[in-house]
PDB file of C-alpha atoms and ligand atoms in Angstrom:
ATOM      1  CA  MET A   3      23.140 303.092  48.512  1.00 97.00           C
ATOM      2  CA  GLU A   4      26.857 302.472  48.216  1.00 98.00           C
ATOM      3  CA  ILE A   5      28.365 299.732  46.092  1.00 98.00           C
ATOM      4  CA  ILE A   6      31.440 298.409  47.880  1.00 98.00           C
ATOM      5  CA  ARG A   7      33.794 296.101  45.993  1.00 98.00           C
ATOM      6  CA  SER A   8      36.644 295.420  48.422  1.00 98.00           C
ATOM      7  CA  ILE A   9      36.989 293.869  51.882  1.00 98.00           C
ATOM      8  CA  SER A  10      38.968 296.888  53.073  1.00 98.00           C
ATOM      9  CA  GLY A  11      36.266 299.276  51.802  1.00 98.00           C
ATOM     10  CA  MET A  12      33.594 297.208  53.531  1.00 98.00           C
ATOM     11  CA  ARG A  13      35.480 297.158  56.835  1.00 98.00           C
ATOM     12  CA  GLU A  14      35.927 300.911  56.735  1.00 98.00           C
ATOM     13  CA  PHE A  15      32.216 301.445  56.013  1.00 98.00           C
ATOM     14  CA  SER A  16      31.041 299.079  58.774  1.00 98.00           C
ATOM     15  CA  GLY A  17      33.617 300.521  61.213  1.00 98.00           C
ATOM     16  CA  ASP A  18      32.112 303.989  60.701  1.00 97.00           C
ATOM     17  CA  CYS A  19      28.576 302.648  61.274  1.00 97.00           C
ATOM     18  CA  LEU A  20      29.519 300.827  64.462  1.00 94.00           C
ATOM     19  CA  GLN A  21      31.373 303.877  65.777  1.00 97.00           C
ATOM     20  CA  SER A  22      28.199 305.876  65.463  1.00 97.00           C
ATOM     21  CA  ASN A  23      26.377 303.066  67.317  1.00 97.00           C
ATOM     22  CA  LYS A  24      24.336 301.939  64.322  1.00 97.00           C
ATOM     23  CA  SER A  25      23.217 298.315  64.246  1.00 98.00           C
ATOM     24  CA  ILE A  26      24.101 296.511  61.012  1.00 98.00           C
ATOM     25  CA  GLY A  27      21.753 293.937  59.522  1.00 98.00           C
ATOM     26  CA  PHE A  28      23.441 291.696  56.973  1.00 98.00           C
ATOM     27  CA  VAL A  29      21.859 289.632  54.189  1.00 99.00           C
ATOM     28  CA  PRO A  30      24.424 287.460  52.362  1.00 98.00           C
ATOM     29  CA  THR A  31      23.268 286.348  48.893  1.00 98.00           C
ATOM     30  CA  MET A  32      24.619 285.003  45.642  1.00 98.00           C
ATOM     31  CA  GLY A  33      22.482 287.474  43.683  1.00 98.00           C
ATOM     32  CA  ALA A  34      19.773 286.756  41.099  1.00 97.00           C
ATOM     33  CA  LEU A  35      17.539 288.310  43.717  1.00 98.00           C
ATOM     34  CA  HIS A  36      13.894 287.222  43.919  1.00 98.00           C
ATOM     35  CA  ASP A  37      11.044 288.007  46.301  1.00 98.00           C
ATOM     36  CA  GLY A  38      12.379 285.443  48.783  1.00 98.00           C
ATOM     37  CA  HIS A  39      15.599 287.455  49.133  1.00 98.00           C
ATOM     38  CA  LEU A  40      13.696 290.737  49.299  1.00 98.00           C
ATOM     39  CA  SER A  41      11.529 289.462  52.134  1.00 98.00           C
ATOM     40  CA  ILE A  42      14.702 288.577  54.071  1.00 98.00           C
ATOM     41  CA  VAL A  43      16.069 292.056  53.352  1.00 98.00           C
ATOM     42  CA  ARG A  44      12.808 293.546  54.651  1.00 98.00           C
ATOM     43  CA  GLN A  45      13.225 291.675  57.951  1.00 98.00           C
ATOM     44  CA  SER A  46      16.684 293.148  58.268  1.00 98.00           C
ATOM     45  CA  THR A  47      15.686 296.735  57.439  1.00 98.00           C
ATOM     46  CA  GLY A  48      12.842 296.487  59.976  1.00 98.00           C
ATOM     47  CA  ALA A  49      15.176 295.524  62.808  1.00 98.00           C
ATOM     48  CA  ASN A  50      18.457 297.374  62.168  1.00 98.00           C
ATOM     49  CA  ASP A  51      19.638 300.943  61.600  1.00 97.00           C
ATOM     50  CA  ILE A  52      21.263 300.003  58.341  1.00 97.00           C
ATOM     51  CA  THR A  53      21.334 296.902  56.148  1.00 98.00           C
ATOM     52  CA  VAL A  54      24.140 295.532  54.000  1.00 98.00           C
ATOM     53  CA  VAL A  55      23.364 293.005  51.257  1.00 98.00           C
ATOM     54  CA  SER A  56      26.261 291.041  49.798  1.00 99.00           C
ATOM     55  CA  ILE A  57      26.273 289.547  46.317  1.00 98.00           C
ATOM     56  CA  PHE A  58      29.021 286.997  45.814  1.00 98.00           C
ATOM     57  CA  ILE A  59      28.801 283.743  43.886  1.00 98.00           C
ATOM     58  CA  ASN A  60      31.054 281.711  46.094  1.00 98.00           C
ATOM     59  CA  PRO A  61      33.134 279.254  44.049  1.00 98.00           C
ATOM     60  CA  THR A  62      34.116 277.075  47.027  1.00 98.00           C
ATOM     61  CA  GLN A  63      30.562 275.946  47.740  1.00 98.00           C
ATOM     62  CA  PHE A  64      30.092 274.449  44.267  1.00 97.00           C
ATOM     63  CA  SER A  65      31.389 270.925  43.693  1.00 92.00           C
ATOM     64  CA  GLU A  66      32.998 269.732  40.440  1.00 91.00           C
ATOM     65  CA  GLY A  67      30.384 269.541  37.724  1.00 92.00           C
ATOM     66  CA  GLU A  68      27.891 271.790  39.526  1.00 95.00           C
ATOM     67  CA  ASP A  69      26.373 274.976  38.091  1.00 94.00           C
ATOM     68  CA  PHE A  70      28.987 277.575  39.187  1.00 97.00           C
ATOM     69  CA  ASN A  71      29.661 278.777  35.622  1.00 96.00           C
ATOM     70  CA  CYS A  72      26.036 279.078  34.639  1.00 95.00           C
ATOM     71  CA  TYR A  73      24.625 280.195  38.019  1.00 96.00           C
ATOM     72  CA  PRO A  74      22.235 283.085  37.176  1.00 96.00           C
ATOM     73  CA  ARG A  75      24.015 286.457  37.266  1.00 96.00           C
ATOM     74  CA  ASP A  76      22.173 289.780  37.002  1.00 96.00           C
ATOM     75  CA  TYR A  77      24.285 292.278  38.948  1.00 97.00           C
ATOM     76  CA  ASP A  78      22.742 295.427  37.420  1.00 98.00           C
ATOM     77  CA  GLY A  79      19.200 294.079  37.860  1.00 98.00           C
ATOM     78  CA  ASP A  80      19.986 293.176  41.502  1.00 98.00           C
ATOM     79  CA  ILE A  81      21.286 296.670  42.260  1.00 98.00           C
ATOM     80  CA  ARG A  82      18.193 298.219  40.638  1.00 98.00           C
ATOM     81  CA  LYS A  83      15.949 296.033  42.815  1.00 98.00           C
ATOM     82  CA  LEU A  84      17.715 297.086  46.032  1.00 98.00           C
ATOM     83  CA  ASP A  85      18.227 300.785  45.340  1.00 97.00           C
ATOM     84  CA  GLY A  86      15.772 302.859  47.363  1.00 93.00           C
ATOM     85  CA  LEU A  87      13.910 299.779  48.660  1.00 95.00           C
ATOM     86  CA  TYR A  88      12.442 299.810  52.186  1.00 94.00           C
ATOM     87  CA  GLY A  89      12.849 303.498  52.900  1.00 93.00           C
ATOM     88  CA  GLY A  90      16.450 303.584  51.685  1.00 94.00           C
ATOM     89  CA  LYS A  91      17.638 301.541  54.690  1.00 95.00           C
ATOM     90  CA  ILE A  92      19.847 299.373  52.485  1.00 98.00           C
ATOM     91  CA  ALA A  93      23.006 301.378  53.007  1.00 97.00           C
ATOM     92  CA  ALA A  94      25.383 299.244  50.962  1.00 98.00           C
ATOM     93  CA  VAL A  95      25.707 296.369  48.548  1.00 98.00           C
ATOM     94  CA  PHE A  96      28.949 294.481  49.099  1.00 98.00           C
ATOM     95  CA  MET A  97      30.169 292.827  45.905  1.00 98.00           C
ATOM     96  CA  PRO A  98      33.701 291.574  46.563  1.00 98.00           C
ATOM     97  CA  GLU A  99      35.937 290.226  43.813  1.00 97.00           C
ATOM     98  CA  ALA A 100      36.738 286.505  44.003  1.00 98.00           C
ATOM     99  CA  ASN A 101      40.485 287.208  44.333  1.00 98.00           C
ATOM    100  CA  ASP A 102      39.867 289.511  47.311  1.00 98.00           C
ATOM    101  CA  ILE A 103      38.004 286.727  49.134  1.00 98.00           C
ATOM    102  CA  TYR A 104      40.310 283.925  47.956  1.00 98.00           C
ATOM    103  CA  PRO A 105      43.686 285.445  47.033  1.00 98.00           C
ATOM    104  CA  ASP A 106      46.401 283.240  45.520  1.00 98.00           C
ATOM    105  CA  GLY A 107      47.664 280.772  48.093  1.00 98.00           C
ATOM    106  CA  TYR A 108      44.433 280.859  50.136  1.00 98.00           C
ATOM    107  CA  LYS A 109      44.441 277.868  52.536  1.00 98.00           C
ATOM    108  CA  THR A 110      41.996 278.362  55.430  1.00 98.00           C
ATOM    109  CA  TYR A 111      38.584 276.671  55.591  1.00 98.00           C
ATOM    110  CA  VAL A 112      35.906 276.362  58.256  1.00 98.00           C
ATOM    111  CA  GLU A 113      34.560 272.852  58.693  1.00 98.00           C
ATOM    112  CA  VAL A 114      31.449 272.373  60.857  1.00 98.00           C
ATOM    113  CA  ARG A 115      31.727 268.659  61.489  1.00 98.00           C
ATOM    114  CA  GLY A 116      28.702 266.498  62.197  1.00 97.00           C
ATOM    115  CA  LEU A 117      26.070 268.653  60.510  1.00 98.00           C
ATOM    116  CA  SER A 118      27.810 269.263  57.188  1.00 98.00           C
ATOM    117  CA  GLU A 119      28.071 265.666  55.996  1.00 98.00           C
ATOM    118  CA  LYS A 120      24.376 264.831  56.258  1.00 98.00           C
ATOM    119  CA  LEU A 121      21.455 265.464  53.849  1.00 98.00           C
ATOM    120  CA  CYS A 122      22.724 267.842  51.115  1.00 98.00           C
ATOM    121  CA  GLY A 123      26.301 267.255  52.301  1.00 98.00           C
ATOM    122  CA  MET A 124      26.073 263.610  51.175  1.00 98.00           C
ATOM    123  CA  PHE A 125      25.448 264.739  47.616  1.00 97.00           C
ATOM    124  CA  ARG A 126      27.482 267.973  47.644  1.00 97.00           C
ATOM    125  CA  PRO A 127      30.765 267.091  49.397  1.00 97.00           C
ATOM    126  CA  GLY A 128      32.554 270.203  50.650  1.00 97.00           C
ATOM    127  CA  HIS A 129      29.531 272.425  50.036  1.00 98.00           C
ATOM    128  CA  PHE A 130      28.999 273.492  53.646  1.00 98.00           C
ATOM    129  CA  THR A 131      32.715 274.024  54.216  1.00 98.00           C
ATOM    130  CA  GLY A 132      32.561 276.496  51.332  1.00 98.00           C
ATOM    131  CA  VAL A 133      29.453 278.137  52.799  1.00 98.00           C
ATOM    132  CA  ALA A 134      30.810 278.394  56.354  1.00 99.00           C
ATOM    133  CA  THR A 135      34.159 279.722  55.109  1.00 98.00           C
ATOM    134  CA  VAL A 136      32.703 282.454  52.940  1.00 99.00           C
ATOM    135  CA  VAL A 137      30.097 283.469  55.524  1.00 99.00           C
ATOM    136  CA  LEU A 138      32.802 283.847  58.178  1.00 98.00           C
ATOM    137  CA  LYS A 139      34.891 285.923  55.765  1.00 98.00           C
ATOM    138  CA  LEU A 140      31.868 288.077  54.912  1.00 98.00           C
ATOM    139  CA  PHE A 141      31.087 288.496  58.634  1.00 98.00           C
ATOM    140  CA  ASN A 142      34.665 289.668  59.215  1.00 98.00           C
ATOM    141  CA  ALA A 143      34.234 292.302  56.519  1.00 98.00           C
ATOM    142  CA  VAL A 144      30.702 293.465  57.359  1.00 98.00           C
ATOM    143  CA  ASN A 145      30.787 293.162  61.179  1.00 98.00           C
ATOM    144  CA  PRO A 146      27.041 292.520  61.355  1.00 98.00           C
ATOM    145  CA  THR A 147      24.941 292.925  64.478  1.00 98.00           C
ATOM    146  CA  ARG A 148      22.443 290.470  62.978  1.00 98.00           C
ATOM    147  CA  ALA A 149      22.695 288.227  59.889  1.00 99.00           C
ATOM    148  CA  TYR A 150      19.667 286.859  58.075  1.00 99.00           C
ATOM    149  CA  PHE A 151      19.255 283.482  56.348  1.00 98.00           C
ATOM    150  CA  GLY A 152      16.287 281.764  54.713  1.00 98.00           C
ATOM    151  CA  LEU A 153      14.931 278.531  56.165  1.00 98.00           C
ATOM    152  CA  LYS A 154      14.532 276.957  52.734  1.00 98.00           C
ATOM    153  CA  ASP A 155      18.218 276.143  53.219  1.00 98.00           C
ATOM    154  CA  TYR A 156      17.522 274.583  56.619  1.00 98.00           C
ATOM    155  CA  GLN A 157      20.814 272.709  56.820  1.00 98.00           C
ATOM    156  CA  GLN A 158      22.774 275.842  55.922  1.00 98.00           C
ATOM    157  CA  CYS A 159      21.021 277.629  58.797  1.00 98.00           C
ATOM    158  CA  ALA A 160      21.906 274.782  61.192  1.00 98.00           C
ATOM    159  CA  VAL A 161      25.557 274.751  60.073  1.00 98.00           C
ATOM    160  CA  LEU A 162      25.923 278.530  60.392  1.00 98.00           C
ATOM    161  CA  LYS A 163      24.277 278.661  63.850  1.00 98.00           C
ATOM    162  CA  LYS A 164      26.702 275.965  64.997  1.00 98.00           C
ATOM    163  CA  MET A 165      29.649 277.903  63.543  1.00 98.00           C
ATOM    164  CA  ARG A 166      28.443 281.019  65.316  1.00 98.00           C
ATOM    165  CA  ASP A 167      28.197 279.189  68.663  1.00 98.00           C
ATOM    166  CA  ASP A 168      31.428 277.221  68.321  1.00 98.00           C
ATOM    167  CA  LEU A 169      33.492 280.237  67.256  1.00 98.00           C
ATOM    168  CA  ASN A 170      31.782 282.629  69.745  1.00 98.00           C
ATOM    169  CA  LEU A 171      30.867 285.010  66.953  1.00 98.00           C
ATOM    170  CA  ASP A 172      29.309 288.231  68.128  1.00 96.00           C
ATOM    171  CA  CYS A 173      26.474 288.230  65.613  1.00 97.00           C
ATOM    172  CA  GLU A 174      22.876 287.170  66.050  1.00 98.00           C
ATOM    173  CA  ILE A 175      21.677 284.739  63.393  1.00 98.00           C
ATOM    174  CA  VAL A 176      18.068 285.329  62.365  1.00 98.00           C
ATOM    175  CA  LEU A 177      16.217 282.627  60.439  1.00 98.00           C
ATOM    176  CA  CYS A 178      13.537 283.744  58.000  1.00 98.00           C
ATOM    177  CA  PRO A 179      10.518 281.767  56.768  1.00 98.00           C
ATOM    178  CA  THR A 180      10.569 280.247  53.287  1.00 98.00           C
ATOM    179  CA  VAL A 181       8.823 282.424  50.709  1.00 98.00           C
ATOM    180  CA  ARG A 182       6.752 280.509  48.157  1.00 98.00           C
ATOM    181  CA  GLU A 183       5.234 281.094  44.761  1.00 98.00           C
ATOM    182  CA  ALA A 184       1.406 281.133  44.686  1.00 98.00           C
ATOM    183  CA  ASP A 185       1.410 277.398  43.854  1.00 98.00           C
ATOM    184  CA  GLY A 186       3.669 276.531  46.806  1.00 98.00           C
ATOM    185  CA  LEU A 187       7.061 276.141  45.094  1.00 98.00           C
ATOM    186  CA  ALA A 188       9.781 277.518  47.362  1.00 98.00           C
ATOM    187  CA  MET A 189      11.425 280.539  45.712  1.00 98.00           C
ATOM    188  CA  SER A 190      14.963 279.847  44.527  1.00 98.00           C
ATOM    189  CA  SER A 191      17.294 281.354  41.950  1.00 95.00           C
ATOM    190  CA  ARG A 192      17.610 277.847  40.479  1.00 96.00           C
ATOM    191  CA  ASN A 193      13.874 277.733  39.610  1.00 98.00           C
ATOM    192  CA  ALA A 194      14.900 279.722  36.521  1.00 96.00           C
ATOM    193  CA  TYR A 195      16.508 276.541  35.139  1.00 97.00           C
ATOM    194  CA  LEU A 196      13.210 274.609  35.070  1.00 98.00           C
ATOM    195  CA  SER A 197      11.516 273.792  31.768  1.00 98.00           C
ATOM    196  CA  MET A 198       7.819 274.581  31.488  1.00 98.00           C
ATOM    197  CA  GLU A 199       6.873 270.980  32.248  1.00 98.00           C
ATOM    198  CA  GLN A 200       9.239 270.742  35.229  1.00 98.00           C
ATOM    199  CA  ARG A 201       7.937 274.065  36.574  1.00 98.00           C
ATOM    200  CA  LEU A 202       4.372 272.735  36.385  1.00 98.00           C
ATOM    201  CA  ASP A 203       5.389 269.596  38.301  1.00 98.00           C
ATOM    202  CA  ALA A 204       7.589 271.368  40.878  1.00 98.00           C
ATOM    203  CA  PRO A 205       4.835 272.382  43.371  1.00 98.00           C
ATOM    204  CA  CYS A 206       4.369 268.638  44.047  1.00 98.00           C
ATOM    205  CA  ILE A 207       7.370 268.870  46.406  1.00 98.00           C
ATOM    206  CA  TYR A 208       5.736 271.252  48.851  1.00 98.00           C
ATOM    207  CA  LYS A 209       2.409 269.428  48.475  1.00 98.00           C
ATOM    208  CA  ALA A 210       4.100 266.144  49.432  1.00 98.00           C
ATOM    209  CA  LEU A 211       5.724 267.830  52.462  1.00 98.00           C
ATOM    210  CA  LYS A 212       2.440 269.417  53.551  1.00 98.00           C
ATOM    211  CA  ASP A 213       0.438 266.217  53.070  1.00 98.00           C
ATOM    212  CA  THR A 214       2.865 264.148  55.153  1.00 98.00           C
ATOM    213  CA  GLY A 215       2.955 266.938  57.774  1.00 98.00           C
ATOM    214  CA  HIS A 216      -0.839 266.907  58.085  1.00 98.00           C
ATOM    215  CA  ALA A 217      -0.919 263.114  58.138  1.00 98.00           C
ATOM    216  CA  ILE A 218       1.516 262.827  61.065  1.00 98.00           C
ATOM    217  CA  LYS A 219      -0.367 265.556  62.904  1.00 98.00           C
ATOM    218  CA  ASN A 220      -3.735 263.832  62.518  1.00 98.00           C
ATOM    219  CA  GLY A 221      -2.241 260.432  63.307  1.00 98.00           C
ATOM    220  CA  SER A 222      -2.949 258.787  59.945  1.00 98.00           C
ATOM    221  CA  LEU A 223       0.809 258.426  59.240  1.00 98.00           C
ATOM    222  CA  LYS A 224       3.629 257.427  61.584  1.00 98.00           C
ATOM    223  CA  ILE A 225       6.957 259.258  61.537  1.00 98.00           C
ATOM    224  CA  LYS A 226       8.678 255.983  60.651  1.00 98.00           C
ATOM    225  CA  ASP A 227       6.571 255.772  57.475  1.00 98.00           C
ATOM    226  CA  ILE A 228       7.265 259.320  56.199  1.00 98.00           C
ATOM    227  CA  ALA A 229      10.219 258.315  54.009  1.00 98.00           C
ATOM    228  CA  ALA A 230       8.258 255.562  52.243  1.00 98.00           C
ATOM    229  CA  LYS A 231       5.262 257.846  51.725  1.00 98.00           C
ATOM    230  CA  LEU A 232       7.388 260.661  50.291  1.00 98.00           C
ATOM    231  CA  HIS A 233       9.278 258.301  47.990  1.00 98.00           C
ATOM    232  CA  GLU A 234       6.004 256.787  46.736  1.00 98.00           C
ATOM    233  CA  THR A 235       4.528 260.243  46.016  1.00 98.00           C
ATOM    234  CA  LEU A 236       7.621 261.849  44.505  1.00 98.00           C
ATOM    235  CA  SER A 237       8.653 258.909  42.364  1.00 98.00           C
ATOM    236  CA  ALA A 238       5.256 259.113  40.618  1.00 98.00           C
ATOM    237  CA  VAL A 239       6.054 262.644  39.370  1.00 98.00           C
ATOM    238  CA  LYS A 240       7.249 262.557  35.756  1.00 98.00           C
ATOM    239  CA  SER A 241       9.748 265.429  36.010  1.00 98.00           C
ATOM    240  CA  ILE A 242      11.515 264.028  39.097  1.00 98.00           C
ATOM    241  CA  THR A 243      14.494 262.076  37.821  1.00 98.00           C
ATOM    242  CA  GLU A 244      16.202 261.427  41.174  1.00 98.00           C
ATOM    243  CA  ILE A 245      15.203 261.554  44.833  1.00 98.00           C
ATOM    244  CA  GLN A 246      18.387 262.315  46.794  1.00 98.00           C
ATOM    245  CA  TYR A 247      16.724 262.288  50.193  1.00 99.00           C
ATOM    246  CA  ALA A 248      13.188 262.497  51.494  1.00 99.00           C
ATOM    247  CA  SER A 249      12.498 261.625  55.097  1.00 98.00           C
ATOM    248  CA  ALA A 250      11.958 262.754  58.699  1.00 98.00           C
ATOM    249  CA  TYR A 251      14.918 264.256  60.567  1.00 98.00           C
ATOM    250  CA  ASP A 252      15.772 265.577  63.995  1.00 98.00           C
ATOM    251  CA  PRO A 253      15.735 269.378  63.509  1.00 98.00           C
ATOM    252  CA  ASP A 254      18.817 269.820  65.717  1.00 98.00           C
ATOM    253  CA  THR A 255      21.099 266.911  64.773  1.00 98.00           C
ATOM    254  CA  LEU A 256      19.693 266.321  61.256  1.00 98.00           C
ATOM    255  CA  ASP A 257      19.742 262.569  61.962  1.00 98.00           C
ATOM    256  CA  GLU A 258      16.943 260.534  60.402  1.00 98.00           C
ATOM    257  CA  ILE A 259      14.291 259.754  63.041  1.00 98.00           C
ATOM    258  CA  THR A 260      11.378 257.354  63.462  1.00 98.00           C
ATOM    259  CA  ARG A 261       9.802 259.160  66.416  1.00 97.00           C
ATOM    260  CA  GLY A 262       9.877 262.573  68.127  1.00 97.00           C
ATOM    261  CA  VAL A 263       7.812 265.669  68.834  1.00 98.00           C
ATOM    262  CA  ARG A 264       9.659 268.068  66.506  1.00 98.00           C
ATOM    263  CA  VAL A 265      10.118 266.706  63.043  1.00 98.00           C
ATOM    264  CA  LEU A 266      11.949 268.220  60.115  1.00 99.00           C
ATOM    265  CA  ILE A 267      10.549 266.777  56.908  1.00 99.00           C
ATOM    266  CA  ALA A 268      13.077 267.514  54.185  1.00 99.00           C
ATOM    267  CA  VAL A 269      13.455 266.651  50.543  1.00 98.00           C
ATOM    268  CA  ALA A 270      16.071 267.034  47.799  1.00 98.00           C
ATOM    269  CA  VAL A 271      15.173 265.961  44.289  1.00 98.00           C
ATOM    270  CA  LYS A 272      16.539 266.464  40.822  1.00 98.00           C
ATOM    271  CA  MET A 273      14.468 267.455  37.833  1.00 98.00           C
ATOM    272  CA  GLY A 274      16.917 266.730  35.043  1.00 98.00           C
ATOM    273  CA  THR A 275      20.032 268.730  35.943  1.00 96.00           C
ATOM    274  CA  THR A 276      18.200 271.048  38.372  1.00 97.00           C
ATOM    275  CA  ARG A 277      18.356 270.238  42.045  1.00 97.00           C
ATOM    276  CA  LEU A 278      15.475 271.407  44.236  1.00 98.00           C
ATOM    277  CA  ILE A 279      15.278 271.303  48.032  1.00 98.00           C
ATOM    278  CA  ASP A 280      12.475 272.098  50.449  1.00 98.00           C
ATOM    279  CA  ASN A 281      11.462 271.319  54.028  1.00 99.00           C
ATOM    280  CA  ILE A 282       8.862 271.915  56.704  1.00 98.00           C
ATOM    281  CA  LEU A 283       9.174 271.735  60.472  1.00 98.00           C
ATOM    282  CA  VAL A 284       6.291 269.997  62.250  1.00 98.00           C
ATOM    283  CA  GLU A 285       5.665 270.269  65.992  1.00 98.00           C
ATOM    284  CA  LEU A 286       3.516 267.437  67.314  1.00 96.00           C
TER     285      LEU A 286
HETATM  286  O1  PAF B  22      22.361 280.910  50.609  1.00 50.35           O
HETATM  287  C1  PAF B  22      23.194 281.463  49.843  1.00 50.35           C
HETATM  288  O2  PAF B  22      22.834 282.218  48.943  1.00 50.35           O
HETATM  289  C2  PAF B  22      24.682 281.182  50.014  1.00 50.35           C
HETATM  290  O3  PAF B  22      24.897 279.880  50.437  1.00 50.35           O
HETATM  291  C3  PAF B  22      25.373 282.182  50.962  1.00 50.35           C
HETATM  292  C4  PAF B  22      24.828 282.111  52.380  1.00 50.35           C
HETATM  293  C5  PAF B  22      25.206 283.599  50.421  1.00 50.35           C
HETATM  294  C6  PAF B  22      26.876 281.876  51.029  1.00 50.35           C
HETATM  295  O4  PAF B  22      27.476 281.954  49.775  1.00 50.35           O
END
């Protein structure tokens, strides 16, 4: 497994792979790898000749006052986890330097209008512009045949698919199911911030999503009443200090809905300073 630290090195490596007709699966990450990431990597190694995993904590997707400086970093541990995994099909880890991605005088950003301002975008202004920009830059370095993203970040997936379509990118975007702890909490690098008490309360988020999902399926709850039900349930949880959003949304436009046959039920809450998001998609 090669460790590649520059855009030029990455382009050379991917150029060689493509010349020998090898498909490249790409898993962009910000490191602090957990089983959720590894399951995404497994999907990629199963479907491509080689896989590239990137580790880059992207400064432009963090707003002022967010956790950029203390975001969990364990580069050596991450490399150890990936080395030799899945039959050695992870050919490279791409770990660019921040000043290679954003050199002095950097001015170009990708803005996916319409989807970026909703849900998380209301509370993290500029976040999805940072995500779309870095993912496009990583795509240009890695030249992936397929790129893999986890559905826990549903809005990120929607924004990146739209960027792919609008910019005619020649890369398939593959969406991977959310991986959960045994008690239902969606895996996330930020779970490491939770205190013991918050961690014990955190599975209530998925439980609330599942309960409302079942209730709209069996007809005991109307879509228009999902927001009220979620707020009632989540506000009763001691560790939840803020509910940023919790409602039913159109899975394509991310607009809040009161009726429909495909319903995205999505939640963002804060437990102290830690922000947790989760969602389920219900087909009626
Ligand atoms: O989901 C993430 O870890 C990040 O948003 C991504 C896609 C690696 C871009 O920095």
